[in-house]
PDB file of C-alpha atoms in Angstrom:
ATOM      1  CA  UNK A   1       0.000   0.000   0.000  1.00  0.00           C
ATOM      2  CA  UNK A   2       1.081   3.505  -0.646  1.00  0.00           C
ATOM      3  CA  UNK A   3       0.979   6.104   2.037  1.00  0.00           C
ATOM      4  CA  UNK A   4      -0.953   9.285   1.350  1.00  0.00           C
ATOM      5  CA  UNK A   5       1.213  12.270   0.638  1.00  0.00           C
ATOM      6  CA  UNK A   6       1.281  14.786   3.402  1.00  0.00           C
ATOM      7  CA  UNK A   7       0.765  18.266   2.118  1.00  0.00           C
ATOM      8  CA  UNK A   8       2.569  20.794   4.236  1.00  0.00           C
ATOM      9  CA  UNK A   9       2.486  24.389   3.133  1.00  0.00           C
ATOM     10  CA  UNK A  10       5.878  25.914   2.523  1.00  0.00           C
ATOM     11  CA  UNK A  11       6.339  29.353   4.040  1.00  0.00           C
ATOM     12  CA  UNK A  12       7.347  32.151   1.739  1.00  0.00           C
ATOM     13  CA  UNK A  13      10.978  33.228   2.050  1.00  0.00           C
ATOM     14  CA  UNK A  14      11.496  36.192   4.331  1.00  0.00           C
ATOM     15  CA  UNK A  15      12.524  39.471   2.703  1.00  0.00           C
ATOM     16  CA  UNK A  16      15.911  40.963   3.514  1.00  0.00           C
ATOM     17  CA  UNK A  17      14.225  43.859   5.335  1.00  0.00           C
ATOM     18  CA  UNK A  18      10.625  44.080   6.545  1.00  0.00           C
ATOM     19  CA  UNK A  19       9.833  46.880   4.107  1.00  0.00           C
ATOM     20  CA  UNK A  20      12.320  45.728   1.451  1.00  0.00           C
ATOM     21  CA  UNK A  21      14.329  48.908   2.002  1.00  0.00           C
ATOM     22  CA  UNK A  22      17.975  48.670   3.091  1.00  0.00           C
ATOM     23  CA  UNK A  23      18.791  50.171   6.468  1.00  0.00           C
ATOM     24  CA  UNK A  24      20.855  53.336   6.679  1.00  0.00           C
ATOM     25  CA  UNK A  25      23.835  51.362   8.031  1.00  0.00           C
ATOM     26  CA  UNK A  26      23.682  49.020   5.023  1.00  0.00           C
ATOM     27  CA  UNK A  27      23.628  51.986   2.652  1.00  0.00           C
ATOM     28  CA  UNK A  28      26.498  53.743   4.438  1.00  0.00           C
ATOM     29  CA  UNK A  29      28.631  50.589   4.372  1.00  0.00           C
ATOM     30  CA  UNK A  30      27.817  50.140   0.677  1.00  0.00           C
ATOM     31  CA  UNK A  31      28.969  53.667  -0.176  1.00  0.00           C
ATOM     32  CA  UNK A  32      32.102  53.305   1.927  1.00  0.00           C
ATOM     33  CA  UNK A  33      32.985  49.999   0.267  1.00  0.00           C
ATOM     34  CA  UNK A  34      32.241  51.261  -3.242  1.00  0.00           C
ATOM     35  CA  UNK A  35      34.171  54.499  -2.772  1.00  0.00           C
ATOM     36  CA  UNK A  36      37.145  52.782  -1.175  1.00  0.00           C
ATOM     37  CA  UNK A  37      37.266  50.148  -3.904  1.00  0.00           C
ATOM     38  CA  UNK A  38      37.140  52.869  -6.546  1.00  0.00           C
ATOM     39  CA  UNK A  39      39.943  54.753  -4.766  1.00  0.00           C
ATOM     40  CA  UNK A  40      42.031  51.565  -4.644  1.00  0.00           C
ATOM     41  CA  UNK A  41      41.498  51.064  -8.389  1.00  0.00           C
ATOM     42  CA  UNK A  42      42.531  54.663  -9.084  1.00  0.00           C
ATOM     43  CA  UNK A  43      45.600  54.330  -6.856  1.00  0.00           C
ATOM     44  CA  UNK A  44      46.665  51.086  -8.538  1.00  0.00           C
ATOM     45  CA  UNK A  45      46.305  52.532 -12.025  1.00  0.00           C
ATOM     46  CA  UNK A  46      48.027  55.811 -11.190  1.00  0.00           C
ATOM     47  CA  UNK A  47      50.822  54.019  -9.367  1.00  0.00           C
ATOM     48  CA  UNK A  48      51.622  51.599 -12.171  1.00  0.00           C
ATOM     49  CA  UNK A  49      50.947  53.872 -15.155  1.00  0.00           C
ATOM     50  CA  UNK A  50      52.067  57.335 -14.053  1.00  0.00           C
ATOM     51  CA  UNK A  51      53.486  57.899 -10.573  1.00  0.00           C
ATOM     52  CA  UNK A  52      56.060  55.123 -10.214  1.00  0.00           C
ATOM     53  CA  UNK A  53      56.190  53.149 -13.438  1.00  0.00           C
ATOM     54  CA  UNK A  54      57.697  49.709 -13.241  1.00  0.00           C
ATOM     55  CA  UNK A  55      58.345  48.502 -16.757  1.00  0.00           C
ATOM     56  CA  UNK A  56      55.682  48.738 -19.432  1.00  0.00           C
ATOM     57  CA  UNK A  57      52.755  49.181 -17.057  1.00  0.00           C
ATOM     58  CA  UNK A  58      51.567  45.593 -17.232  1.00  0.00           C
ATOM     59  CA  UNK A  59      51.345  45.475 -13.434  1.00  0.00           C
ATOM     60  CA  UNK A  60      48.259  47.685 -13.748  1.00  0.00           C
ATOM     61  CA  UNK A  61      46.322  44.477 -14.407  1.00  0.00           C
ATOM     62  CA  UNK A  62      46.423  43.914 -10.644  1.00  0.00           C
ATOM     63  CA  UNK A  63      43.337  46.133 -10.274  1.00  0.00           C
ATOM     64  CA  UNK A  64      41.190  43.859 -12.472  1.00  0.00           C
ATOM     65  CA  UNK A  65      39.620  41.962  -9.518  1.00  0.00           C
ATOM     66  CA  UNK A  66      38.653  45.285  -7.952  1.00  0.00           C
ATOM     67  CA  UNK A  67      37.106  46.496 -11.202  1.00  0.00           C
ATOM     68  CA  UNK A  68      35.145  43.243 -11.468  1.00  0.00           C
ATOM     69  CA  UNK A  69      33.868  43.737  -7.908  1.00  0.00           C
ATOM     70  CA  UNK A  70      32.463  47.235  -8.530  1.00  0.00           C
ATOM     71  CA  UNK A  71      29.146  46.143 -10.144  1.00  0.00           C
ATOM     72  CA  UNK A  72      28.513  43.666  -7.327  1.00  0.00           C
ATOM     73  CA  UNK A  73      29.220  46.319  -4.726  1.00  0.00           C
ATOM     74  CA  UNK A  74      26.882  48.729  -6.499  1.00  0.00           C
ATOM     75  CA  UNK A  75      24.080  46.121  -6.637  1.00  0.00           C
ATOM     76  CA  UNK A  76      24.752  45.117  -3.013  1.00  0.00           C
ATOM     77  CA  UNK A  77      25.465  41.463  -3.853  1.00  0.00           C
ATOM     78  CA  UNK A  78      26.354  39.850  -0.543  1.00  0.00           C
ATOM     79  CA  UNK A  79      28.611  37.306  -2.247  1.00  0.00           C
ATOM     80  CA  UNK A  80      30.757  40.132  -3.684  1.00  0.00           C
ATOM     81  CA  UNK A  81      31.239  41.709  -0.267  1.00  0.00           C
ATOM     82  CA  UNK A  82      32.274  38.346   1.147  1.00  0.00           C
ATOM     83  CA  UNK A  83      34.894  37.426  -1.463  1.00  0.00           C
ATOM     84  CA  UNK A  84      36.218  40.964  -1.672  1.00  0.00           C
ATOM     85  CA  UNK A  85      36.770  41.060   2.092  1.00  0.00           C
ATOM     86  CA  UNK A  86      39.165  38.148   1.599  1.00  0.00           C
ATOM     87  CA  UNK A  87      40.788  39.276  -1.660  1.00  0.00           C
ATOM     88  CA  UNK A  88      41.567  42.771  -0.402  1.00  0.00           C
ATOM     89  CA  UNK A  89      44.301  41.364   1.830  1.00  0.00           C
ATOM     90  CA  UNK A  90      46.380  40.697  -1.290  1.00  0.00           C
ATOM     91  CA  UNK A  91      46.517  44.459  -1.823  1.00  0.00           C
ATOM     92  CA  UNK A  92      47.397  45.065   1.831  1.00  0.00           C
ATOM     93  CA  UNK A  93      50.186  42.491   1.522  1.00  0.00           C
ATOM     94  CA  UNK A  94      51.469  44.147  -1.651  1.00  0.00           C
ATOM     95  CA  UNK A  95      51.530  47.476   0.161  1.00  0.00           C
ATOM     96  CA  UNK A  96      53.389  45.949   3.096  1.00  0.00           C
ATOM     97  CA  UNK A  97      56.001  44.410   0.799  1.00  0.00           C
ATOM     98  CA  UNK A  98      56.456  47.604  -1.183  1.00  0.00           C
ATOM     99  CA  UNK A  99      56.655  49.802   1.898  1.00  0.00           C
ATOM    100  CA  UNK A 100      59.703  47.796   2.975  1.00  0.00           C
ATOM    101  CA  UNK A 101      61.375  47.232  -0.376  1.00  0.00           C
ATOM    102  CA  UNK A 102      60.439  50.031  -2.766  1.00  0.00           C
ATOM    103  CA  UNK A 103      62.374  53.245  -3.325  1.00  0.00           C
ATOM    104  CA  UNK A 104      61.545  56.213  -1.094  1.00  0.00           C
ATOM    105  CA  UNK A 105      59.077  57.845  -3.496  1.00  0.00           C
ATOM    106  CA  UNK A 106      56.832  54.746  -3.456  1.00  0.00           C
ATOM    107  CA  UNK A 107      56.585  54.456   0.327  1.00  0.00           C
ATOM    108  CA  UNK A 108      53.692  56.937   0.646  1.00  0.00           C
ATOM    109  CA  UNK A 109      51.823  55.131  -2.142  1.00  0.00           C
ATOM    110  CA  UNK A 110      52.286  51.821  -0.353  1.00  0.00           C
ATOM    111  CA  UNK A 111      51.060  53.342   2.913  1.00  0.00           C
ATOM    112  CA  UNK A 112      47.938  54.676   1.192  1.00  0.00           C
ATOM    113  CA  UNK A 113      47.349  51.245  -0.362  1.00  0.00           C
ATOM    114  CA  UNK A 114      47.497  49.606   3.060  1.00  0.00           C
ATOM    115  CA  UNK A 115      45.110  52.147   4.578  1.00  0.00           C
ATOM    116  CA  UNK A 116      42.630  51.797   1.690  1.00  0.00           C
ATOM    117  CA  UNK A 117      42.819  47.990   1.881  1.00  0.00           C
ATOM    118  CA  UNK A 118      42.069  47.934   5.593  1.00  0.00           C
ATOM    119  CA  UNK A 119      39.256  50.449   5.104  1.00  0.00           C
ATOM    120  CA  UNK A 120      37.765  48.347   2.294  1.00  0.00           C
ATOM    121  CA  UNK A 121      37.913  45.223   4.447  1.00  0.00           C
ATOM    122  CA  UNK A 122      36.208  47.089   7.292  1.00  0.00           C
ATOM    123  CA  UNK A 123      33.459  48.377   4.995  1.00  0.00           C
ATOM    124  CA  UNK A 124      32.834  44.908   3.524  1.00  0.00           C
ATOM    125  CA  UNK A 125      32.719  43.254   6.946  1.00  0.00           C
ATOM    126  CA  UNK A 126      30.401  45.983   8.228  1.00  0.00           C
ATOM    127  CA  UNK A 127      28.103  45.541   5.228  1.00  0.00           C
ATOM    128  CA  UNK A 128      27.901  41.755   5.614  1.00  0.00           C
ATOM    129  CA  UNK A 129      27.223  42.080   9.335  1.00  0.00           C
ATOM    130  CA  UNK A 130      24.456  44.650   8.824  1.00  0.00           C
ATOM    131  CA  UNK A 131      22.818  42.640   6.044  1.00  0.00           C
ATOM    132  CA  UNK A 132      22.794  39.466   8.116  1.00  0.00           C
ATOM    133  CA  UNK A 133      21.375  41.368  11.101  1.00  0.00           C
ATOM    134  CA  UNK A 134      18.636  42.830   8.869  1.00  0.00           C
ATOM    135  CA  UNK A 135      17.853  39.334   7.589  1.00  0.00           C
ATOM    136  CA  UNK A 136      17.546  37.981  11.128  1.00  0.00           C
ATOM    137  CA  UNK A 137      15.270  40.881  12.051  1.00  0.00           C
ATOM    138  CA  UNK A 138      13.088  40.277   8.990  1.00  0.00           C
ATOM    139  CA  UNK A 139      12.838  36.579   9.825  1.00  0.00           C
ATOM    140  CA  UNK A 140      11.846  37.375  13.413  1.00  0.00           C
ATOM    141  CA  UNK A 141       9.161  39.808  12.237  1.00  0.00           C
ATOM    142  CA  UNK A 142       7.752  37.377   9.665  1.00  0.00           C
TER     143      UNK A 142
END
């Protein structure tokens, strides 16, 4: 004999925010992350192409991951904030290496790269934390 199928209703997925509107902290962290990422792209391009050229400028390709992250940051894709918070440490490490090994004129550029990298990590971590908190709040309300 076959058993009758139990029909259990599936609840609708909870929205990210009760009203579907991002909180002010989420928006602030988004703007901080986007602006910092854009500044890191500009620094990388200026550094490799104009300020302290090293060869033919092919090292400027190092900003490609940051450029690819910009649309995801703009659209507030949580996955982008998560992988970027890990990848940004490569730029901090590059800055740390160059601050100790580069000629004197590159030291300030390396210091700025480290500061921007840490700021970008902080903004990404803040954004992820705020989004997850908003999701928990929405689930509790629903």
